[in-house]
PDB file of C-alpha atoms in Angstrom:
ATOM      1  CA  UNK A   1     112.509  15.789 116.471  1.00  0.00           C
ATOM      2  CA  UNK A   2     109.391  13.838 117.336  1.00  0.00           C
ATOM      3  CA  UNK A   3     109.641  10.363 118.840  1.00  0.00           C
ATOM      4  CA  UNK A   4     106.669   8.050 119.310  1.00  0.00           C
ATOM      5  CA  UNK A   5     107.277   5.483 122.016  1.00  0.00           C
ATOM      6  CA  UNK A   6     105.142   2.361 122.005  1.00  0.00           C
ATOM      7  CA  UNK A   7     104.469   1.384 125.608  1.00  0.00           C
ATOM      8  CA  UNK A   8     102.337  -1.612 124.674  1.00  0.00           C
ATOM      9  CA  UNK A   9     100.647  -3.135 121.656  1.00  0.00           C
ATOM     10  CA  UNK A  10      97.639  -4.093 123.803  1.00  0.00           C
ATOM     11  CA  UNK A  11      94.427  -2.090 123.689  1.00  0.00           C
ATOM     12  CA  UNK A  12      91.368  -2.041 125.930  1.00  0.00           C
ATOM     13  CA  UNK A  13      88.948  -1.478 123.032  1.00  0.00           C
ATOM     14  CA  UNK A  14      87.935  -3.491 119.972  1.00  0.00           C
ATOM     15  CA  UNK A  15      87.093  -0.817 117.409  1.00  0.00           C
ATOM     16  CA  UNK A  16      85.510  -1.902 114.128  1.00  0.00           C
ATOM     17  CA  UNK A  17      88.103  -0.239 111.899  1.00  0.00           C
ATOM     18  CA  UNK A  18      91.086  -1.554 113.850  1.00  0.00           C
ATOM     19  CA  UNK A  19      90.538  -4.727 115.861  1.00  0.00           C
ATOM     20  CA  UNK A  20      87.472  -5.754 113.888  1.00  0.00           C
ATOM     21  CA  UNK A  21      89.189  -5.595 110.522  1.00  0.00           C
ATOM     22  CA  UNK A  22      92.420  -7.092 111.817  1.00  0.00           C
ATOM     23  CA  UNK A  23      90.495 -10.256 112.734  1.00  0.00           C
ATOM     24  CA  UNK A  24      89.789 -10.835 109.035  1.00  0.00           C
ATOM     25  CA  UNK A  25      93.233  -9.831 107.787  1.00  0.00           C
ATOM     26  CA  UNK A  26      95.306 -12.953 108.422  1.00  0.00           C
ATOM     27  CA  UNK A  27      96.429 -13.343 104.813  1.00  0.00           C
ATOM     28  CA  UNK A  28      96.917  -9.982 103.149  1.00  0.00           C
ATOM     29  CA  UNK A  29     100.161 -10.813 101.342  1.00  0.00           C
ATOM     30  CA  UNK A  30     102.366  -8.512 103.406  1.00  0.00           C
ATOM     31  CA  UNK A  31     103.928 -11.497 105.201  1.00  0.00           C
ATOM     32  CA  UNK A  32     105.623 -12.413 101.942  1.00  0.00           C
ATOM     33  CA  UNK A  33     106.476  -8.825 101.062  1.00  0.00           C
ATOM     34  CA  UNK A  34     107.876  -7.627 104.408  1.00  0.00           C
ATOM     35  CA  UNK A  35     110.083  -9.138 107.094  1.00  0.00           C
ATOM     36  CA  UNK A  36     108.200  -8.978 110.396  1.00  0.00           C
ATOM     37  CA  UNK A  37     110.085  -8.988 113.689  1.00  0.00           C
ATOM     38  CA  UNK A  38     108.612 -11.972 115.514  1.00  0.00           C
ATOM     39  CA  UNK A  39     110.859 -11.303 118.521  1.00  0.00           C
ATOM     40  CA  UNK A  40     109.359  -7.870 119.167  1.00  0.00           C
ATOM     41  CA  UNK A  41     107.685  -7.975 122.629  1.00  0.00           C
ATOM     42  CA  UNK A  42     104.096  -6.881 123.205  1.00  0.00           C
ATOM     43  CA  UNK A  43     105.052  -4.507 126.047  1.00  0.00           C
ATOM     44  CA  UNK A  44     107.988  -2.122 125.999  1.00  0.00           C
ATOM     45  CA  UNK A  45     111.162  -3.641 127.416  1.00  0.00           C
ATOM     46  CA  UNK A  46     113.321  -0.602 126.729  1.00  0.00           C
ATOM     47  CA  UNK A  47     115.483   0.675 129.563  1.00  0.00           C
ATOM     48  CA  UNK A  48     114.424   4.137 130.706  1.00  0.00           C
ATOM     49  CA  UNK A  49     118.110   4.989 131.094  1.00  0.00           C
ATOM     50  CA  UNK A  50     118.602   4.193 127.399  1.00  0.00           C
ATOM     51  CA  UNK A  51     115.633   6.369 126.449  1.00  0.00           C
ATOM     52  CA  UNK A  52     117.028   9.204 128.560  1.00  0.00           C
ATOM     53  CA  UNK A  53     120.513   8.883 127.068  1.00  0.00           C
ATOM     54  CA  UNK A  54     119.199   8.702 123.515  1.00  0.00           C
ATOM     55  CA  UNK A  55     116.881  11.708 123.795  1.00  0.00           C
ATOM     56  CA  UNK A  56     119.672  13.758 125.365  1.00  0.00           C
ATOM     57  CA  UNK A  57     121.227  13.810 121.877  1.00  0.00           C
ATOM     58  CA  UNK A  58     118.235  15.824 120.633  1.00  0.00           C
ATOM     59  CA  UNK A  59     118.202  19.543 121.491  1.00  0.00           C
ATOM     60  CA  UNK A  60     114.394  19.723 121.362  1.00  0.00           C
ATOM     61  CA  UNK A  61     112.788  16.274 121.688  1.00  0.00           C
ATOM     62  CA  UNK A  62     109.061  15.621 121.733  1.00  0.00           C
ATOM     63  CA  UNK A  63     108.127  12.217 123.148  1.00  0.00           C
ATOM     64  CA  UNK A  64     104.686  10.921 122.197  1.00  0.00           C
ATOM     65  CA  UNK A  65     103.234   8.082 124.275  1.00  0.00           C
ATOM     66  CA  UNK A  66     101.567   5.606 121.937  1.00  0.00           C
ATOM     67  CA  UNK A  67     100.161   2.080 121.784  1.00  0.00           C
ATOM     68  CA  UNK A  68      97.991   0.028 121.645  1.00  0.00           C
ATOM     69  CA  UNK A  69      96.619   2.093 124.478  1.00  0.00           C
ATOM     70  CA  UNK A  70      99.537   3.697 126.352  1.00  0.00           C
ATOM     71  CA  UNK A  71      97.550   4.378 129.528  1.00  0.00           C
ATOM     72  CA  UNK A  72      97.379   0.633 130.120  1.00  0.00           C
ATOM     73  CA  UNK A  73     101.023   1.161 131.095  1.00  0.00           C
ATOM     74  CA  UNK A  74     100.399   4.301 133.115  1.00  0.00           C
ATOM     75  CA  UNK A  75     103.018   3.479 135.777  1.00  0.00           C
ATOM     76  CA  UNK A  76     105.757   3.125 133.163  1.00  0.00           C
ATOM     77  CA  UNK A  77     104.593   6.289 131.447  1.00  0.00           C
ATOM     78  CA  UNK A  78     104.876   8.231 134.706  1.00  0.00           C
ATOM     79  CA  UNK A  79     108.354   6.862 135.412  1.00  0.00           C
ATOM     80  CA  UNK A  80     109.508   8.026 131.994  1.00  0.00           C
ATOM     81  CA  UNK A  81     108.055  11.477 132.639  1.00  0.00           C
ATOM     82  CA  UNK A  82     109.897  11.597 135.973  1.00  0.00           C
ATOM     83  CA  UNK A  83     113.284  10.689 134.523  1.00  0.00           C
ATOM     84  CA  UNK A  84     113.377  11.943 130.934  1.00  0.00           C
ATOM     85  CA  UNK A  85     113.693  15.550 129.791  1.00  0.00           C
ATOM     86  CA  UNK A  86     111.398  16.193 126.813  1.00  0.00           C
ATOM     87  CA  UNK A  87     108.151  17.752 125.681  1.00  0.00           C
ATOM     88  CA  UNK A  88     105.474  15.099 126.290  1.00  0.00           C
ATOM     89  CA  UNK A  89     102.382  14.279 124.245  1.00  0.00           C
ATOM     90  CA  UNK A  90      99.863  11.466 124.534  1.00  0.00           C
ATOM     91  CA  UNK A  91      97.745   9.606 121.981  1.00  0.00           C
ATOM     92  CA  UNK A  92      94.936   7.792 123.779  1.00  0.00           C
ATOM     93  CA  UNK A  93      91.441   6.426 123.305  1.00  0.00           C
ATOM     94  CA  UNK A  94      90.507   8.456 126.385  1.00  0.00           C
ATOM     95  CA  UNK A  95      88.935   5.620 128.362  1.00  0.00           C
ATOM     96  CA  UNK A  96      91.598   5.675 131.097  1.00  0.00           C
ATOM     97  CA  UNK A  97      92.467   9.355 130.876  1.00  0.00           C
ATOM     98  CA  UNK A  98      90.845  10.134 134.225  1.00  0.00           C
ATOM     99  CA  UNK A  99      93.393   7.850 135.935  1.00  0.00           C
ATOM    100  CA  UNK A 100      96.338  10.104 135.095  1.00  0.00           C
ATOM    101  CA  UNK A 101      97.310  12.096 138.229  1.00  0.00           C
ATOM    102  CA  UNK A 102      97.256  15.878 137.937  1.00  0.00           C
ATOM    103  CA  UNK A 103     101.044  16.118 138.356  1.00  0.00           C
ATOM    104  CA  UNK A 104     101.599  14.109 135.170  1.00  0.00           C
ATOM    105  CA  UNK A 105      98.648  15.551 133.291  1.00  0.00           C
ATOM    106  CA  UNK A 106     100.214  18.981 133.623  1.00  0.00           C
ATOM    107  CA  UNK A 107     103.477  17.706 132.151  1.00  0.00           C
ATOM    108  CA  UNK A 108     101.715  17.006 128.854  1.00  0.00           C
ATOM    109  CA  UNK A 109     101.732  19.689 126.174  1.00  0.00           C
ATOM    110  CA  UNK A 110      99.215  17.963 123.897  1.00  0.00           C
ATOM    111  CA  UNK A 111      96.704  15.137 124.181  1.00  0.00           C
ATOM    112  CA  UNK A 112      95.239  13.442 121.109  1.00  0.00           C
ATOM    113  CA  UNK A 113      91.994  11.677 121.976  1.00  0.00           C
ATOM    114  CA  UNK A 114      90.205   9.221 119.698  1.00  0.00           C
ATOM    115  CA  UNK A 115      86.598  10.214 119.071  1.00  0.00           C
ATOM    116  CA  UNK A 116      84.850   9.919 115.721  1.00  0.00           C
ATOM    117  CA  UNK A 117      82.203  12.621 116.053  1.00  0.00           C
ATOM    118  CA  UNK A 118      78.850  12.341 117.796  1.00  0.00           C
ATOM    119  CA  UNK A 119      77.536   9.596 120.053  1.00  0.00           C
ATOM    120  CA  UNK A 120      76.006   7.515 117.254  1.00  0.00           C
ATOM    121  CA  UNK A 121      79.128   7.253 115.102  1.00  0.00           C
ATOM    122  CA  UNK A 122      81.593   6.928 117.999  1.00  0.00           C
ATOM    123  CA  UNK A 123      79.637   4.179 119.742  1.00  0.00           C
ATOM    124  CA  UNK A 124      79.082   2.369 116.430  1.00  0.00           C
ATOM    125  CA  UNK A 125      82.830   2.278 115.757  1.00  0.00           C
ATOM    126  CA  UNK A 126      84.209   1.955 119.266  1.00  0.00           C
ATOM    127  CA  UNK A 127      81.548   0.318 121.454  1.00  0.00           C
ATOM    128  CA  UNK A 128      78.403   1.367 123.308  1.00  0.00           C
ATOM    129  CA  UNK A 129      79.005   4.053 125.905  1.00  0.00           C
ATOM    130  CA  UNK A 130      82.443   5.021 124.649  1.00  0.00           C
ATOM    131  CA  UNK A 131      81.347   8.474 123.492  1.00  0.00           C
ATOM    132  CA  UNK A 132      80.104   9.349 126.985  1.00  0.00           C
ATOM    133  CA  UNK A 133      83.292   7.934 128.546  1.00  0.00           C
ATOM    134  CA  UNK A 134      85.551  10.042 126.351  1.00  0.00           C
ATOM    135  CA  UNK A 135      83.579  13.270 126.641  1.00  0.00           C
ATOM    136  CA  UNK A 136      83.312  12.865 130.421  1.00  0.00           C
ATOM    137  CA  UNK A 137      87.051  12.249 130.798  1.00  0.00           C
ATOM    138  CA  UNK A 138      88.051  15.166 128.583  1.00  0.00           C
ATOM    139  CA  UNK A 139      85.779  17.431 130.623  1.00  0.00           C
ATOM    140  CA  UNK A 140      87.426  16.170 133.820  1.00  0.00           C
ATOM    141  CA  UNK A 141      90.851  16.959 132.362  1.00  0.00           C
ATOM    142  CA  UNK A 142      89.719  20.506 131.618  1.00  0.00           C
ATOM    143  CA  UNK A 143      88.241  20.869 135.124  1.00  0.00           C
ATOM    144  CA  UNK A 144      91.606  19.832 136.549  1.00  0.00           C
ATOM    145  CA  UNK A 145      93.117  22.857 134.824  1.00  0.00           C
ATOM    146  CA  UNK A 146      94.764  21.323 131.781  1.00  0.00           C
ATOM    147  CA  UNK A 147      95.124  24.157 129.278  1.00  0.00           C
ATOM    148  CA  UNK A 148      97.283  22.395 126.691  1.00  0.00           C
ATOM    149  CA  UNK A 149      95.944  21.418 123.300  1.00  0.00           C
ATOM    150  CA  UNK A 150      93.443  18.577 123.119  1.00  0.00           C
ATOM    151  CA  UNK A 151      93.000  17.188 119.618  1.00  0.00           C
ATOM    152  CA  UNK A 152      89.984  15.139 118.571  1.00  0.00           C
ATOM    153  CA  UNK A 153      91.526  12.373 116.473  1.00  0.00           C
ATOM    154  CA  UNK A 154      88.732  11.202 114.201  1.00  0.00           C
ATOM    155  CA  UNK A 155      88.372   8.286 111.809  1.00  0.00           C
ATOM    156  CA  UNK A 156      85.917   8.696 108.937  1.00  0.00           C
ATOM    157  CA  UNK A 157      84.430   5.448 107.625  1.00  0.00           C
ATOM    158  CA  UNK A 158      82.030   4.486 104.857  1.00  0.00           C
ATOM    159  CA  UNK A 159      79.129   4.088 107.314  1.00  0.00           C
ATOM    160  CA  UNK A 160      79.357   7.787 108.313  1.00  0.00           C
ATOM    161  CA  UNK A 161      80.897   9.880 105.512  1.00  0.00           C
ATOM    162  CA  UNK A 162      79.187  13.110 106.657  1.00  0.00           C
ATOM    163  CA  UNK A 163      82.372  14.661 107.963  1.00  0.00           C
ATOM    164  CA  UNK A 164      80.997  18.193 108.269  1.00  0.00           C
ATOM    165  CA  UNK A 165      78.355  17.135 110.815  1.00  0.00           C
ATOM    166  CA  UNK A 166      80.870  15.161 112.857  1.00  0.00           C
ATOM    167  CA  UNK A 167      83.516  17.918 112.902  1.00  0.00           C
ATOM    168  CA  UNK A 168      80.972  20.603 113.795  1.00  0.00           C
ATOM    169  CA  UNK A 169      79.719  18.385 116.627  1.00  0.00           C
ATOM    170  CA  UNK A 170      83.246  18.081 118.043  1.00  0.00           C
ATOM    171  CA  UNK A 171      83.821  21.834 118.067  1.00  0.00           C
ATOM    172  CA  UNK A 172      80.370  22.502 119.534  1.00  0.00           C
ATOM    173  CA  UNK A 173      81.379  20.458 122.595  1.00  0.00           C
ATOM    174  CA  UNK A 174      83.818  23.289 123.406  1.00  0.00           C
ATOM    175  CA  UNK A 175      86.338  20.970 125.055  1.00  0.00           C
ATOM    176  CA  UNK A 176      88.542  20.214 122.034  1.00  0.00           C
ATOM    177  CA  UNK A 177      90.940  22.754 120.530  1.00  0.00           C
ATOM    178  CA  UNK A 178      91.417  21.074 117.189  1.00  0.00           C
ATOM    179  CA  UNK A 179      90.544  18.177 114.919  1.00  0.00           C
ATOM    180  CA  UNK A 180      92.627  15.720 112.966  1.00  0.00           C
ATOM    181  CA  UNK A 181      90.818  13.211 110.780  1.00  0.00           C
ATOM    182  CA  UNK A 182      91.905  10.179 108.816  1.00  0.00           C
ATOM    183  CA  UNK A 183      90.045   7.828 106.508  1.00  0.00           C
ATOM    184  CA  UNK A 184      89.246   4.194 107.144  1.00  0.00           C
ATOM    185  CA  UNK A 185      90.705   3.317 103.761  1.00  0.00           C
ATOM    186  CA  UNK A 186      93.754   1.582 102.335  1.00  0.00           C
ATOM    187  CA  UNK A 187      94.913  -0.184 105.520  1.00  0.00           C
ATOM    188  CA  UNK A 188      93.279  -3.563 104.916  1.00  0.00           C
ATOM    189  CA  UNK A 189      92.644  -5.683 101.838  1.00  0.00           C
ATOM    190  CA  UNK A 190      88.903  -5.470 102.538  1.00  0.00           C
ATOM    191  CA  UNK A 191      89.100  -1.717 101.914  1.00  0.00           C
ATOM    192  CA  UNK A 192      89.447  -2.263  98.183  1.00  0.00           C
ATOM    193  CA  UNK A 193      85.859  -3.068  97.262  1.00  0.00           C
ATOM    194  CA  UNK A 194      85.634  -0.681  94.320  1.00  0.00           C
ATOM    195  CA  UNK A 195      81.862  -0.134  94.343  1.00  0.00           C
ATOM    196  CA  UNK A 196      81.705   0.513  98.091  1.00  0.00           C
ATOM    197  CA  UNK A 197      84.744   2.754  98.050  1.00  0.00           C
ATOM    198  CA  UNK A 198      83.534   4.787  95.068  1.00  0.00           C
ATOM    199  CA  UNK A 199      80.242   5.515  96.838  1.00  0.00           C
ATOM    200  CA  UNK A 200      82.084   6.461 100.023  1.00  0.00           C
ATOM    201  CA  UNK A 201      84.401   8.822  98.129  1.00  0.00           C
ATOM    202  CA  UNK A 202      81.496  10.561  96.424  1.00  0.00           C
ATOM    203  CA  UNK A 203      79.600  11.068  99.690  1.00  0.00           C
ATOM    204  CA  UNK A 204      82.751  12.050 101.592  1.00  0.00           C
ATOM    205  CA  UNK A 205      83.911  14.541  98.963  1.00  0.00           C
ATOM    206  CA  UNK A 206      80.521  16.251  98.961  1.00  0.00           C
ATOM    207  CA  UNK A 207      80.564  16.610 102.748  1.00  0.00           C
ATOM    208  CA  UNK A 208      84.243  17.599 102.716  1.00  0.00           C
ATOM    209  CA  UNK A 209      83.435  20.437 100.318  1.00  0.00           C
ATOM    210  CA  UNK A 210      80.812  21.703 102.760  1.00  0.00           C
ATOM    211  CA  UNK A 211      83.355  21.511 105.565  1.00  0.00           C
ATOM    212  CA  UNK A 212      85.849  23.579 103.568  1.00  0.00           C
ATOM    213  CA  UNK A 213      83.174  26.222 102.927  1.00  0.00           C
ATOM    214  CA  UNK A 214      82.344  26.358 106.655  1.00  0.00           C
ATOM    215  CA  UNK A 215      86.043  26.584 107.573  1.00  0.00           C
ATOM    216  CA  UNK A 216      86.633  29.460 105.140  1.00  0.00           C
ATOM    217  CA  UNK A 217      83.500  31.287 106.324  1.00  0.00           C
ATOM    218  CA  UNK A 218      84.751  31.022 109.911  1.00  0.00           C
ATOM    219  CA  UNK A 219      88.111  32.515 108.906  1.00  0.00           C
ATOM    220  CA  UNK A 220      86.344  35.385 107.158  1.00  0.00           C
ATOM    221  CA  UNK A 221      84.717  36.139 110.504  1.00  0.00           C
ATOM    222  CA  UNK A 222      88.127  36.175 112.171  1.00  0.00           C
ATOM    223  CA  UNK A 223      87.877  32.741 113.780  1.00  0.00           C
ATOM    224  CA  UNK A 224      90.743  30.304 113.254  1.00  0.00           C
ATOM    225  CA  UNK A 225      89.426  26.743 113.342  1.00  0.00           C
ATOM    226  CA  UNK A 226      92.236  24.222 113.713  1.00  0.00           C
ATOM    227  CA  UNK A 227      91.479  21.416 111.271  1.00  0.00           C
ATOM    228  CA  UNK A 228      94.905  19.900 110.772  1.00  0.00           C
ATOM    229  CA  UNK A 229      94.491  18.347 107.310  1.00  0.00           C
ATOM    230  CA  UNK A 230      93.346  21.750 106.035  1.00  0.00           C
ATOM    231  CA  UNK A 231      96.091  23.648 107.838  1.00  0.00           C
ATOM    232  CA  UNK A 232      98.753  21.444 106.260  1.00  0.00           C
ATOM    233  CA  UNK A 233      97.478  22.074 102.743  1.00  0.00           C
ATOM    234  CA  UNK A 234      97.063  25.783 103.465  1.00  0.00           C
ATOM    235  CA  UNK A 235     100.636  26.026 104.722  1.00  0.00           C
ATOM    236  CA  UNK A 236     101.940  24.267 101.605  1.00  0.00           C
ATOM    237  CA  UNK A 237     100.023  26.594  99.299  1.00  0.00           C
ATOM    238  CA  UNK A 238     101.277  29.698 101.113  1.00  0.00           C
ATOM    239  CA  UNK A 239     104.808  28.709 102.111  1.00  0.00           C
ATOM    240  CA  UNK A 240     105.607  25.884  99.718  1.00  0.00           C
ATOM    241  CA  UNK A 241     106.124  22.186 100.402  1.00  0.00           C
ATOM    242  CA  UNK A 242     109.435  20.378 100.796  1.00  0.00           C
ATOM    243  CA  UNK A 243     107.917  17.220  99.327  1.00  0.00           C
ATOM    244  CA  UNK A 244     108.204  15.280 102.566  1.00  0.00           C
ATOM    245  CA  UNK A 245     105.378  13.676 104.512  1.00  0.00           C
ATOM    246  CA  UNK A 246     103.770  16.309 106.770  1.00  0.00           C
ATOM    247  CA  UNK A 247     103.431  13.787 109.623  1.00  0.00           C
ATOM    248  CA  UNK A 248     107.232  13.542 109.683  1.00  0.00           C
ATOM    249  CA  UNK A 249     107.329   9.754 109.322  1.00  0.00           C
ATOM    250  CA  UNK A 250     110.679   8.591 108.069  1.00  0.00           C
ATOM    251  CA  UNK A 251     112.443  11.932 108.290  1.00  0.00           C
ATOM    252  CA  UNK A 252     111.667  13.930 111.445  1.00  0.00           C
ATOM    253  CA  UNK A 253     109.283  11.636 113.332  1.00  0.00           C
ATOM    254  CA  UNK A 254     110.456   8.156 114.311  1.00  0.00           C
ATOM    255  CA  UNK A 255     109.148   5.456 116.617  1.00  0.00           C
ATOM    256  CA  UNK A 256     110.857   3.755 119.553  1.00  0.00           C
ATOM    257  CA  UNK A 257     109.541   0.212 119.336  1.00  0.00           C
ATOM    258  CA  UNK A 258     108.924  -2.118 122.255  1.00  0.00           C
ATOM    259  CA  UNK A 259     112.367  -3.674 121.668  1.00  0.00           C
ATOM    260  CA  UNK A 260     114.234  -0.358 121.335  1.00  0.00           C
ATOM    261  CA  UNK A 261     114.532  -0.311 117.570  1.00  0.00           C
ATOM    262  CA  UNK A 262     113.748   2.895 115.680  1.00  0.00           C
ATOM    263  CA  UNK A 263     111.021   2.571 113.065  1.00  0.00           C
ATOM    264  CA  UNK A 264     109.919   5.022 110.387  1.00  0.00           C
ATOM    265  CA  UNK A 265     106.287   4.931 111.548  1.00  0.00           C
ATOM    266  CA  UNK A 266     104.372   3.671 114.613  1.00  0.00           C
ATOM    267  CA  UNK A 267     102.042   1.660 112.389  1.00  0.00           C
ATOM    268  CA  UNK A 268     105.026  -0.307 111.045  1.00  0.00           C
ATOM    269  CA  UNK A 269     106.757  -0.666 114.401  1.00  0.00           C
ATOM    270  CA  UNK A 270     107.604  -4.379 114.105  1.00  0.00           C
ATOM    271  CA  UNK A 271     108.470  -4.502 110.389  1.00  0.00           C
ATOM    272  CA  UNK A 272     112.223  -4.927 109.945  1.00  0.00           C
ATOM    273  CA  UNK A 273     112.093  -3.365 106.469  1.00  0.00           C
ATOM    274  CA  UNK A 274     111.339   0.000 108.102  1.00  0.00           C
ATOM    275  CA  UNK A 275     113.843  -0.111 110.964  1.00  0.00           C
ATOM    276  CA  UNK A 276     116.018   2.989 110.812  1.00  0.00           C
ATOM    277  CA  UNK A 277     118.381   2.457 113.732  1.00  0.00           C
ATOM    278  CA  UNK A 278     118.196   1.869 117.470  1.00  0.00           C
ATOM    279  CA  UNK A 279     118.760   3.699 120.741  1.00  0.00           C
ATOM    280  CA  UNK A 280     122.516   3.439 120.253  1.00  0.00           C
ATOM    281  CA  UNK A 281     122.297   5.389 116.989  1.00  0.00           C
ATOM    282  CA  UNK A 282     123.525   8.923 116.552  1.00  0.00           C
ATOM    283  CA  UNK A 283     120.847  11.260 115.217  1.00  0.00           C
ATOM    284  CA  UNK A 284     122.769  11.778 111.990  1.00  0.00           C
ATOM    285  CA  UNK A 285     123.003   8.029 111.494  1.00  0.00           C
ATOM    286  CA  UNK A 286     119.264   7.309 111.501  1.00  0.00           C
ATOM    287  CA  UNK A 287     118.169   6.074 108.091  1.00  0.00           C
ATOM    288  CA  UNK A 288     115.455   8.104 106.401  1.00  0.00           C
ATOM    289  CA  UNK A 289     112.592   6.376 104.581  1.00  0.00           C
ATOM    290  CA  UNK A 290     111.118   8.035 101.515  1.00  0.00           C
ATOM    291  CA  UNK A 291     107.423   8.083 100.745  1.00  0.00           C
ATOM    292  CA  UNK A 292     108.196   6.915  97.192  1.00  0.00           C
ATOM    293  CA  UNK A 293     105.805   4.851  95.110  1.00  0.00           C
ATOM    294  CA  UNK A 294     103.030   6.433  93.097  1.00  0.00           C
ATOM    295  CA  UNK A 295     103.382   9.675  95.070  1.00  0.00           C
ATOM    296  CA  UNK A 296     106.618  10.482  93.227  1.00  0.00           C
ATOM    297  CA  UNK A 297     104.656  10.511  89.960  1.00  0.00           C
ATOM    298  CA  UNK A 298     101.883  12.784  91.258  1.00  0.00           C
ATOM    299  CA  UNK A 299     101.865  16.562  90.823  1.00  0.00           C
ATOM    300  CA  UNK A 300      99.852  16.980  94.050  1.00  0.00           C
ATOM    301  CA  UNK A 301     102.852  15.867  96.077  1.00  0.00           C
ATOM    302  CA  UNK A 302     104.029  19.477  95.807  1.00  0.00           C
ATOM    303  CA  UNK A 303     101.050  20.350  97.994  1.00  0.00           C
ATOM    304  CA  UNK A 304     100.356  17.312 100.180  1.00  0.00           C
ATOM    305  CA  UNK A 305     103.886  15.936 100.607  1.00  0.00           C
ATOM    306  CA  UNK A 306     102.723  12.377  99.956  1.00  0.00           C
ATOM    307  CA  UNK A 307     100.170   9.958 101.337  1.00  0.00           C
ATOM    308  CA  UNK A 308     100.414   7.608 104.324  1.00  0.00           C
ATOM    309  CA  UNK A 309     103.805   5.891 104.441  1.00  0.00           C
ATOM    310  CA  UNK A 310     102.265   2.551 105.372  1.00  0.00           C
ATOM    311  CA  UNK A 311      99.620   2.626 102.639  1.00  0.00           C
ATOM    312  CA  UNK A 312     102.092   3.748 100.015  1.00  0.00           C
ATOM    313  CA  UNK A 313     104.606   0.999 100.757  1.00  0.00           C
ATOM    314  CA  UNK A 314     102.036  -1.742 101.455  1.00  0.00           C
ATOM    315  CA  UNK A 315     100.389  -1.258  98.035  1.00  0.00           C
ATOM    316  CA  UNK A 316      97.556  -3.546  99.088  1.00  0.00           C
ATOM    317  CA  UNK A 317      95.565  -2.644  95.968  1.00  0.00           C
ATOM    318  CA  UNK A 318      98.352  -4.031  93.780  1.00  0.00           C
ATOM    319  CA  UNK A 319      98.702  -7.133  95.955  1.00  0.00           C
ATOM    320  CA  UNK A 320      95.042  -8.048  95.498  1.00  0.00           C
ATOM    321  CA  UNK A 321      94.293  -6.956  91.967  1.00  0.00           C
TER     322      UNK A 321
END
């Protein structure tokens, strides 16, 4: 099983597609639709002993440090790594990555680093100088001898839909092993401007088609390029799809919230509607959350397994139209 653990909800950046949009999203209708946990603390207050005891129930646990920005709580992260037996992964914006001592760096099996492509797009989204910070810190990690997987976790937005150029740039840096990309779409009510979104989709789909052609050409030459959204679809086409979300949310990937509750997804960590248990739960007693919604009516679910759990249950388009 995979377990995200939220060390803090604080972040040391103010990215346009996260912090920036959240500052205009005070009345999106979800407060009436969902029951938010107002008692959930900002920083994790979960006993490490409880984490250790809970994960001991899992024969093969993967613990993913998550935030906010988890490296803000680097001391707590290191204590968990000292005391808990698990495979460790880290999702980070990369700004503080150079502060992680070598001993703990080498305990990580995978690091997912937020970077949106080249300098222009990354600095536009995340702040001036952030591209250089991230690239420098990832290079330092490699120089320290880290040979685990480093994933470039990209966000594609309407200002820069040219995904092929951004993905090629990432691989040309020769410090990332793989790419995972998501779209800045469907998370906020402001995302549903039909004219803007239609133009973005047209531009994105054109560039995405070029990226698929490049990816296939590379495979024909015997080079396996790890682009996770493509690999998931490829695996479904070859081996079949069980109809469940490929990210595992709600069925094989749960989140340990800052209060010790178990949530179906890290994005919905403080929404009571998606609590599935707590650290006292037995693994077989954790409630699963289905993707549901429009996905159940779509024939493509047999290939993709369903769209984002948050987006599908939030139904922001229906709330505002």
